[in-house]
Tab-separated table of C-alpha atoms and ligand atoms in Angstrom:
chain	number	residue	atom	x	y	z
A	15	UNK	CA	-140.032	-10.861	11.683
A	16	UNK	CA	-138.201	-13.290	9.421
A	17	UNK	CA	-139.479	-13.464	5.842
A	18	UNK	CA	-141.022	-16.864	4.995
A	19	UNK	CA	-139.385	-16.669	1.520
A	20	UNK	CA	-135.976	-17.268	3.076
A	21	UNK	CA	-134.778	-20.740	4.037
A	22	UNK	CA	-135.807	-20.886	7.646
A	23	UNK	CA	-134.637	-23.919	9.625
A	24	UNK	CA	-135.811	-25.072	13.052
A	25	UNK	CA	-132.512	-25.449	14.863
A	26	UNK	CA	-132.074	-27.308	18.171
A	27	UNK	CA	-131.003	-24.707	20.745
A	28	UNK	CA	-131.311	-26.776	23.923
A	29	UNK	CA	-132.381	-30.120	25.353
A	30	UNK	CA	-133.397	-31.385	28.781
A	31	UNK	CA	-135.026	-34.368	30.423
A	32	UNK	CA	-136.464	-35.606	33.658
A	33	UNK	CA	-136.988	-39.065	35.129
A	34	UNK	CA	-138.926	-39.801	38.325
A	35	UNK	CA	-136.702	-40.885	41.218
A	36	UNK	CA	-138.451	-44.224	41.716
A	37	UNK	CA	-136.699	-46.909	39.735
A	38	UNK	CA	-138.408	-50.289	39.153
A	39	UNK	CA	-136.357	-53.302	38.028
A	40	UNK	CA	-137.507	-56.497	36.362
A	41	UNK	CA	-136.884	-58.247	39.699
A	42	UNK	CA	-139.371	-55.849	41.329
A	43	UNK	CA	-141.966	-56.816	38.690
A	44	UNK	CA	-141.363	-60.530	39.303
A	45	UNK	CA	-142.963	-59.932	42.715
A	46	UNK	CA	-146.096	-58.417	41.144
A	47	UNK	CA	-146.933	-60.568	38.106
A	48	UNK	CA	-145.963	-63.968	36.674
A	49	UNK	CA	-142.913	-62.825	34.717
A	50	UNK	CA	-139.128	-63.131	34.805
A	51	UNK	CA	-136.112	-60.918	34.238
A	52	UNK	CA	-135.023	-63.409	31.541
A	53	UNK	CA	-138.288	-63.134	29.592
A	54	UNK	CA	-138.383	-59.344	29.745
A	55	UNK	CA	-134.713	-58.917	28.758
A	56	UNK	CA	-134.843	-61.469	25.935
A	57	UNK	CA	-138.129	-60.268	24.421
A	58	UNK	CA	-137.687	-56.506	24.913
A	59	UNK	CA	-134.194	-55.547	26.148
A	60	UNK	CA	-135.790	-53.736	29.107
A	61	UNK	CA	-134.071	-54.031	32.508
A	62	UNK	CA	-135.391	-51.013	34.339
A	63	UNK	CA	-137.992	-48.225	34.184
A	64	UNK	CA	-138.888	-45.145	36.253
A	65	UNK	CA	-142.335	-44.687	37.768
A	66	UNK	CA	-143.847	-41.348	38.824
A	67	UNK	CA	-144.298	-40.923	42.554
A	68	UNK	CA	-147.000	-39.283	44.603
A	69	UNK	CA	-147.467	-35.666	43.576
A	70	UNK	CA	-145.748	-36.217	40.234
A	71	UNK	CA	-147.864	-35.824	37.109
A	72	UNK	CA	-147.187	-35.527	33.402
A	73	UNK	CA	-147.055	-31.726	33.709
A	74	UNK	CA	-144.563	-31.782	36.598
A	75	UNK	CA	-142.292	-34.140	34.641
A	76	UNK	CA	-142.716	-31.987	31.509
A	77	UNK	CA	-141.981	-28.805	33.451
A	78	UNK	CA	-138.755	-30.246	34.899
A	79	UNK	CA	-137.624	-31.268	31.403
A	80	UNK	CA	-138.606	-27.843	30.013
A	81	UNK	CA	-136.585	-26.026	32.699
A	82	UNK	CA	-133.556	-28.218	31.946
A	83	UNK	CA	-133.884	-27.439	28.210
A	84	UNK	CA	-134.147	-23.686	28.903
A	85	UNK	CA	-131.009	-23.878	31.102
A	86	UNK	CA	-129.162	-25.841	28.424
A	87	UNK	CA	-130.079	-23.180	25.826
A	88	UNK	CA	-129.311	-20.264	28.137
A	89	UNK	CA	-132.862	-18.988	27.556
A	90	UNK	CA	-135.830	-18.081	29.753
A	91	UNK	CA	-139.585	-18.513	29.322
A	92	UNK	CA	-139.693	-14.958	27.908
A	93	UNK	CA	-137.770	-16.238	24.851
A	94	UNK	CA	-140.325	-18.955	23.983
A	95	UNK	CA	-143.510	-18.264	22.003
A	96	UNK	CA	-144.819	-21.790	21.393
A	97	UNK	CA	-145.156	-24.878	23.604
A	98	UNK	CA	-146.241	-28.231	22.254
A	99	UNK	CA	-146.568	-31.155	24.653
A	100	UNK	CA	-146.863	-34.578	23.071
A	101	UNK	CA	-148.663	-36.808	25.542
A	102	UNK	CA	-151.353	-39.473	25.794
A	103	UNK	CA	-151.421	-39.203	29.581
A	104	UNK	CA	-152.468	-35.588	30.264
A	105	UNK	CA	-152.947	-34.346	33.833
A	106	UNK	CA	-156.608	-33.692	33.023
A	107	UNK	CA	-158.917	-34.361	30.088
A	108	UNK	CA	-158.619	-30.588	29.733
A	109	UNK	CA	-157.025	-28.053	29.922
A	110	UNK	CA	-154.011	-29.111	27.914
A	111	UNK	CA	-150.922	-30.195	29.851
A	112	UNK	CA	-148.982	-27.668	27.742
A	113	UNK	CA	-150.883	-24.828	29.419
A	114	UNK	CA	-149.951	-26.253	32.846
A	115	UNK	CA	-146.301	-26.214	31.770
A	116	UNK	CA	-146.723	-22.693	30.388
A	117	UNK	CA	-148.016	-21.454	33.758
A	118	UNK	CA	-145.371	-23.373	35.717
A	119	UNK	CA	-142.476	-21.784	33.815
A	120	UNK	CA	-144.059	-18.344	34.232
A	121	UNK	CA	-145.057	-17.700	30.634
A	122	UNK	CA	-148.281	-15.790	29.882
A	123	UNK	CA	-147.683	-14.984	26.214
A	124	UNK	CA	-147.586	-17.129	23.080
A	125	UNK	CA	-149.513	-20.358	22.542
A	126	UNK	CA	-149.432	-23.768	24.224
A	127	UNK	CA	-151.259	-26.916	23.191
A	128	UNK	CA	-151.089	-30.698	23.456
A	129	UNK	CA	-150.652	-33.108	20.605
A	130	UNK	CA	-151.675	-36.747	20.817
A	131	UNK	CA	-150.079	-39.356	18.588
A	132	UNK	CA	-149.153	-41.834	21.348
A	133	UNK	CA	-145.601	-43.204	20.897
A	134	UNK	CA	-145.139	-41.148	17.706
A	135	UNK	CA	-146.136	-37.982	19.573
A	136	UNK	CA	-142.666	-36.447	19.792
A	137	UNK	CA	-141.985	-36.878	16.066
A	138	UNK	CA	-145.420	-35.378	15.299
A	139	UNK	CA	-144.681	-32.484	17.696
A	140	UNK	CA	-141.265	-31.762	16.140
A	141	UNK	CA	-142.850	-31.777	12.664
A	142	UNK	CA	-145.674	-29.486	13.849
A	143	UNK	CA	-143.357	-27.020	15.590
A	144	UNK	CA	-141.127	-26.997	12.497
A	145	UNK	CA	-144.094	-25.956	10.326
A	146	UNK	CA	-144.895	-23.086	12.723
A	147	UNK	CA	-141.283	-21.909	12.773
A	148	UNK	CA	-140.588	-22.114	9.045
A	149	UNK	CA	-143.832	-20.226	8.332
A	150	UNK	CA	-142.373	-17.267	10.224
A	151	UNK	CA	-145.311	-17.142	12.665
A	152	UNK	CA	-143.243	-18.193	15.714
A	153	UNK	CA	-139.614	-17.847	16.736
A	154	UNK	CA	-138.855	-20.417	19.447
A	155	UNK	CA	-140.740	-23.586	20.343
A	156	UNK	CA	-140.486	-25.750	23.416
A	157	UNK	CA	-141.264	-29.251	22.157
A	158	UNK	CA	-141.893	-31.742	24.925
A	159	UNK	CA	-142.666	-35.455	25.110
A	160	UNK	CA	-143.998	-36.344	28.560
A	161	UNK	CA	-145.849	-39.379	29.863
A	162	UNK	CA	-147.030	-41.158	32.981
A	163	UNK	CA	-148.031	-44.437	31.333
A	164	UNK	CA	-147.825	-46.123	34.750
A	165	UNK	CA	-151.224	-44.544	35.438
A	166	UNK	CA	-152.786	-46.188	32.346
A	167	UNK	CA	-151.443	-49.665	32.905
A	168	UNK	CA	-153.365	-52.679	34.125
A	169	UNK	CA	-150.801	-53.799	36.695
A	170	UNK	CA	-152.248	-57.335	36.678
A	171	UNK	CA	-151.609	-57.747	32.908
A	172	UNK	CA	-148.079	-59.103	32.475
A	173	UNK	CA	-148.227	-58.681	28.695
A	174	UNK	CA	-148.236	-54.871	29.027
A	175	UNK	CA	-147.233	-53.732	32.530
A	176	UNK	CA	-143.590	-54.825	32.159
A	177	UNK	CA	-143.069	-52.736	29.032
A	178	UNK	CA	-143.673	-49.108	29.972
A	179	UNK	CA	-142.189	-46.350	32.127
A	180	UNK	CA	-142.633	-42.656	32.934
A	181	UNK	CA	-140.493	-39.657	32.012
A	182	UNK	CA	-140.169	-36.487	29.994
A	183	UNK	CA	-137.806	-34.890	27.510
A	184	UNK	CA	-137.823	-31.454	25.891
A	185	UNK	CA	-136.037	-29.653	23.086
A	186	UNK	CA	-136.056	-25.999	22.102
A	187	UNK	CA	-136.295	-25.342	18.376
A	188	UNK	CA	-135.366	-21.875	17.132
A	189	UNK	CA	-136.078	-20.333	13.705
A	190	UNK	CA	-132.749	-19.496	12.079
A	191	UNK	CA	-131.857	-18.606	8.525
A	192	UNK	CA	-130.240	-21.417	6.573
A	193	UNK	CA	-129.159	-21.822	2.971
A	194	UNK	CA	-131.660	-24.500	1.968
A	195	UNK	CA	-128.860	-27.075	1.656
A	196	UNK	CA	-128.781	-30.238	3.733
A	197	UNK	CA	-125.621	-28.970	5.376
A	198	UNK	CA	-127.873	-26.477	7.268
A	199	UNK	CA	-128.409	-27.119	10.945
A	200	UNK	CA	-132.007	-27.850	11.950
A	201	UNK	CA	-134.938	-30.072	10.977
A	202	UNK	CA	-134.218	-30.987	7.349
A	203	UNK	CA	-137.374	-32.986	6.655
A	204	UNK	CA	-140.215	-34.768	8.463
A	205	UNK	CA	-142.692	-37.428	7.354
A	206	UNK	CA	-145.864	-38.327	9.242
A	207	UNK	CA	-148.323	-41.162	8.631
A	208	UNK	CA	-151.357	-42.690	10.296
A	209	UNK	CA	-153.832	-45.495	9.615
A	210	UNK	CA	-156.839	-45.616	11.929
A	211	UNK	CA	-157.860	-49.114	10.825
A	212	UNK	CA	-155.386	-50.498	13.389
A	213	UNK	CA	-157.060	-48.990	16.483
A	214	UNK	CA	-157.807	-52.330	18.148
A	215	UNK	CA	-154.156	-53.419	18.156
A	216	UNK	CA	-153.049	-50.732	20.614
A	217	UNK	CA	-155.569	-48.626	22.500
A	218	UNK	CA	-156.903	-47.527	25.876
A	219	UNK	CA	-160.270	-49.045	26.776
A	220	UNK	CA	-161.753	-45.877	28.253
A	221	UNK	CA	-162.246	-42.186	27.633
A	222	UNK	CA	-164.522	-39.227	28.407
A	223	UNK	CA	-166.852	-39.824	25.457
A	224	UNK	CA	-167.151	-43.605	25.786
A	225	UNK	CA	-166.859	-45.032	29.291
A	226	UNK	CA	-166.379	-41.827	31.236
A	227	UNK	CA	-163.278	-43.421	32.773
A	228	UNK	CA	-159.573	-43.172	32.043
A	229	UNK	CA	-159.285	-46.833	31.045
A	230	UNK	CA	-156.323	-49.171	30.683
A	231	UNK	CA	-153.819	-49.752	27.923
A	232	UNK	CA	-154.511	-52.848	25.799
A	233	UNK	CA	-152.116	-54.159	23.178
A	234	UNK	CA	-151.881	-57.062	20.760
A	235	UNK	CA	-148.088	-56.942	21.047
A	236	UNK	CA	-147.258	-59.477	18.363
A	237	UNK	CA	-149.447	-57.640	15.799
A	238	UNK	CA	-147.872	-54.293	16.657
A	239	UNK	CA	-144.417	-55.807	16.345
A	240	UNK	CA	-145.305	-57.291	12.934
A	241	UNK	CA	-146.228	-53.847	11.532
A	242	UNK	CA	-143.594	-51.715	13.278
A	243	UNK	CA	-140.423	-52.506	11.339
A	244	UNK	CA	-141.894	-52.014	7.847
A	245	UNK	CA	-143.698	-48.813	8.818
A	246	UNK	CA	-140.670	-47.083	10.325
A	247	UNK	CA	-138.462	-48.238	7.438
A	248	UNK	CA	-140.926	-46.614	4.990
A	249	UNK	CA	-140.852	-43.190	6.686
A	250	UNK	CA	-137.071	-43.275	7.098
A	251	UNK	CA	-136.741	-44.027	3.374
A	252	UNK	CA	-139.057	-41.048	2.726
A	253	UNK	CA	-136.638	-38.854	4.714
A	254	UNK	CA	-133.631	-40.165	2.768
A	255	UNK	CA	-135.410	-39.583	-0.564
A	256	UNK	CA	-136.508	-36.048	0.364
A	257	UNK	CA	-132.967	-35.011	1.303
A	258	UNK	CA	-130.853	-37.070	-1.099
A	259	UNK	CA	-129.143	-38.736	1.843
A	260	UNK	CA	-128.606	-42.398	2.664
A	261	UNK	CA	-128.241	-44.432	5.838
A	262	UNK	CA	-124.456	-44.082	5.437
A	263	UNK	CA	-124.771	-40.307	6.016
A	264	UNK	CA	-126.333	-40.735	9.470
A	265	UNK	CA	-124.241	-40.041	12.535
A	266	UNK	CA	-126.932	-41.215	14.968
A	267	UNK	CA	-130.113	-43.221	14.757
A	268	UNK	CA	-132.402	-42.329	17.681
A	269	UNK	CA	-135.510	-44.503	17.384
A	270	UNK	CA	-138.560	-44.691	19.618
A	271	UNK	CA	-137.562	-46.990	22.448
A	272	UNK	CA	-140.257	-49.697	22.571
A	273	UNK	CA	-138.327	-52.900	22.132
A	274	UNK	CA	-134.668	-53.635	21.426
A	275	UNK	CA	-135.630	-56.269	18.849
A	276	UNK	CA	-137.720	-53.751	16.861
A	277	UNK	CA	-134.898	-51.184	17.053
A	278	UNK	CA	-132.261	-53.648	15.810
A	279	UNK	CA	-134.502	-55.034	13.052
A	280	UNK	CA	-135.278	-51.487	11.816
A	281	UNK	CA	-131.584	-50.572	11.776
A	282	UNK	CA	-130.721	-53.811	9.950
A	283	UNK	CA	-133.421	-53.204	7.324
A	284	UNK	CA	-131.919	-49.767	6.543
A	285	UNK	CA	-128.280	-50.913	6.830
A	286	UNK	CA	-127.553	-48.722	9.864
A	287	UNK	CA	-124.606	-50.088	11.902
A	288	UNK	CA	-125.565	-50.901	15.493
A	289	UNK	CA	-122.869	-48.621	16.939
A	290	UNK	CA	-124.808	-45.654	15.535
A	291	UNK	CA	-128.000	-46.566	17.438
A	292	UNK	CA	-128.815	-44.711	20.654
A	293	UNK	CA	-130.485	-47.230	22.972
A	294	UNK	CA	-132.113	-46.317	26.290
A	295	UNK	CA	-134.966	-48.840	26.356
A	296	UNK	CA	-132.891	-50.964	28.766
A	297	UNK	CA	-132.924	-48.184	31.385
A	298	UNK	CA	-136.215	-46.372	30.710
A	299	UNK	CA	-138.590	-48.980	29.218
A	300	UNK	CA	-141.082	-47.620	26.692
A	301	UNK	CA	-141.937	-44.056	27.751
A	302	UNK	CA	-144.120	-43.440	24.684
A	303	UNK	CA	-143.822	-39.799	23.492
A	304	UNK	CA	-140.993	-39.163	25.967
A	305	UNK	CA	-138.691	-41.909	24.701
A	306	UNK	CA	-136.990	-40.058	21.828
A	307	UNK	CA	-136.229	-36.798	23.679
A	308	UNK	CA	-135.001	-38.860	26.658
A	309	UNK	CA	-132.681	-40.784	24.326
A	310	UNK	CA	-131.531	-37.582	22.584
A	311	UNK	CA	-130.826	-35.972	25.970
A	312	UNK	CA	-128.852	-39.029	27.095
A	313	UNK	CA	-126.693	-39.051	23.954
A	314	UNK	CA	-126.197	-35.274	24.070
A	315	UNK	CA	-125.193	-35.383	27.755
A	316	UNK	CA	-122.650	-38.198	27.300
A	317	UNK	CA	-121.040	-36.396	24.351
A	318	UNK	CA	-122.177	-38.696	21.564
A	319	UNK	CA	-124.416	-36.218	19.681
A	320	UNK	CA	-122.469	-33.126	18.601
A	321	UNK	CA	-123.438	-29.984	16.675
A	322	UNK	CA	-123.470	-30.506	12.913
A	323	UNK	CA	-124.166	-34.231	13.113
A	324	UNK	CA	-127.015	-35.881	11.213
A	325	UNK	CA	-129.609	-37.503	13.490
A	326	UNK	CA	-132.590	-39.608	12.399
A	327	UNK	CA	-135.541	-39.903	14.778
A	328	UNK	CA	-138.468	-42.218	14.120
A	329	UNK	CA	-141.408	-43.730	15.958
A	330	UNK	CA	-144.470	-45.888	15.547
A	331	UNK	CA	-147.380	-46.243	17.936
A	332	UNK	CA	-151.104	-46.427	18.652
A	333	UNK	CA	-153.505	-45.368	15.916
A	334	UNK	CA	-151.400	-46.556	14.154
A	335	UNK	CA	-149.296	-43.445	13.796
A	336	UNK	CA	-145.709	-43.366	12.566
A	337	UNK	CA	-143.187	-40.827	11.424
A	338	UNK	CA	-139.590	-39.724	10.984
A	339	UNK	CA	-137.579	-36.527	11.110
A	340	UNK	CA	-134.029	-35.911	9.944
A	341	UNK	CA	-132.253	-33.289	12.044
A	342	UNK	CA	-128.829	-31.736	11.632
A	343	UNK	CA	-127.934	-31.112	15.277
B	2	UT7	O1	-144.525	-48.235	21.565
B	2	UT7	C1	-145.672	-48.623	20.892
B	2	UT7	C2	-145.457	-49.826	20.145
B	2	UT7	N1	-145.427	-50.997	20.958
B	2	UT7	C3	-144.552	-51.908	20.696
B	2	UT7	O2	-143.706	-51.671	19.870
B	2	UT7	C4	-144.634	-53.248	21.318
B	2	UT7	C5	-144.530	-54.245	20.223
B	2	UT7	N2	-144.557	-55.637	20.667
B	2	UT7	C6	-143.553	-56.165	21.389
B	2	UT7	O3	-142.620	-55.512	21.777
B	2	UT7	C7	-143.617	-57.647	21.650
B	2	UT7	O4	-144.642	-58.213	20.857
B	2	UT7	C8	-143.860	-57.986	23.134
B	2	UT7	C9	-142.624	-57.680	23.923
B	2	UT7	C10	-145.049	-57.205	23.671
B	2	UT7	C11	-144.133	-59.482	23.275
B	2	UT7	O5	-143.090	-60.242	22.713
B	2	UT7	P1	-143.421	-61.457	21.727
B	2	UT7	O6	-142.141	-62.077	21.382
B	2	UT7	O7	-144.266	-60.902	20.608
B	2	UT7	O8	-144.212	-62.422	22.675
B	2	UT7	P2	-145.714	-62.958	22.552
B	2	UT7	O9	-146.694	-61.849	22.761
B	2	UT7	O10	-145.818	-63.753	21.312
B	2	UT7	O11	-145.799	-63.915	23.822
B	2	UT7	C12	-144.978	-65.098	23.928
B	2	UT7	C13	-145.298	-65.798	25.241
B	2	UT7	C14	-146.799	-65.995	25.464
B	2	UT7	O12	-146.981	-67.273	26.035
B	2	UT7	P3	-147.469	-68.514	25.133
B	2	UT7	O13	-148.801	-68.074	24.564
B	2	UT7	O14	-146.416	-68.676	24.058
B	2	UT7	O15	-147.523	-69.638	26.108
B	2	UT7	C15	-147.148	-64.946	26.490
B	2	UT7	O16	-148.250	-65.298	27.280
B	2	UT7	O17	-144.851	-65.014	26.351
B	2	UT7	C16	-145.901	-64.884	27.307
B	2	UT7	N3	-145.741	-63.614	28.006
B	2	UT7	C17	-144.978	-63.444	29.090
B	2	UT7	N4	-144.220	-64.309	29.797
B	2	UT7	C18	-143.524	-63.816	30.859
B	2	UT7	C19	-146.298	-62.411	27.688
B	2	UT7	N5	-145.898	-61.475	28.563
B	2	UT7	C20	-145.065	-62.087	29.439
B	2	UT7	C21	-144.344	-61.644	30.560
B	2	UT7	N6	-143.584	-62.525	31.223
B	2	UT7	N7	-144.347	-60.356	30.963
């Protein structure tokens, strides 16, 4: 057991992702609702999204991403002792999707639970896993963001149905001894916020304790947009302050992928050059808690993100919830 007095860091050991095979373009959506490729591209930057097929659920997507992350790390389920699945679209109201993943990868030890912070879910899950690992209680965490938002959408509402997609991404964080300096690999700092007064701006109009139904996603998009940029800038500044770093130190900015305009405005506010932004919203749409690990996996696979580089992740979503984490890859 590692002593908690030492500088333990949660280091990224592996990453994986999974996207459903079915790809839906803006042109496909033009046949379903009164919208246009032009409107969607100009207002959001989205051109395409993936939609889960028959037999695919959040846990099957999450399991595929988890297996890819284990392969990437050269580890097996026996090496993992914690699974956290960030999702707002669980297979069932209970048990937790994380326990479905646990069973699917053949793991009967350790602990598995879900975490729900909507689009900020992955950042919340990374921060939570980090606290477990640095406490010395756990050694290796599988941290997954997985969603099937297509199952929550009102497909007759053009203001929301064009925005979202399905997918999953997973990282493995491992407790390793560092020096305490910001040159250490691993999660260097994380900052989480929420403000429940904003519930009505982005919510699902159903649930087990209210309507007894799953419900549909409802969003006052313009209001969410108005809050998003300031909120994510605040938590990124918190990360810079906590580590004595600045935007100039970042190698990669990997934001939640909701809207290209929000991403660019956030980068501009912090002075982050656009060539350092990882953008996947054009190909994946907004996959909620899955968007950041999908973007990280994309940039790792194409050789952009390399070990030792400084990566900022941030997200904002329903609740409102928002947060950031600064990771040395
Ligand atoms: O991940 C969680 C956080 N969520 C977000 O970050 C989403 C934040 N919000 C947004 O990304 C943007 O607000 C949207 C993309 C949702 C909307 O863009 P907007 O520039 O804020 O547009 P708007 O809501 O002000 O709507 C402008 C017009 C409206 O028509 P009128 O009232 O001006 O005649 C809408 O009815 O666009 C219309 N519209 C559409 N037109 C074609 C709304 N949806 C569509 C559509 N196709 N799909």
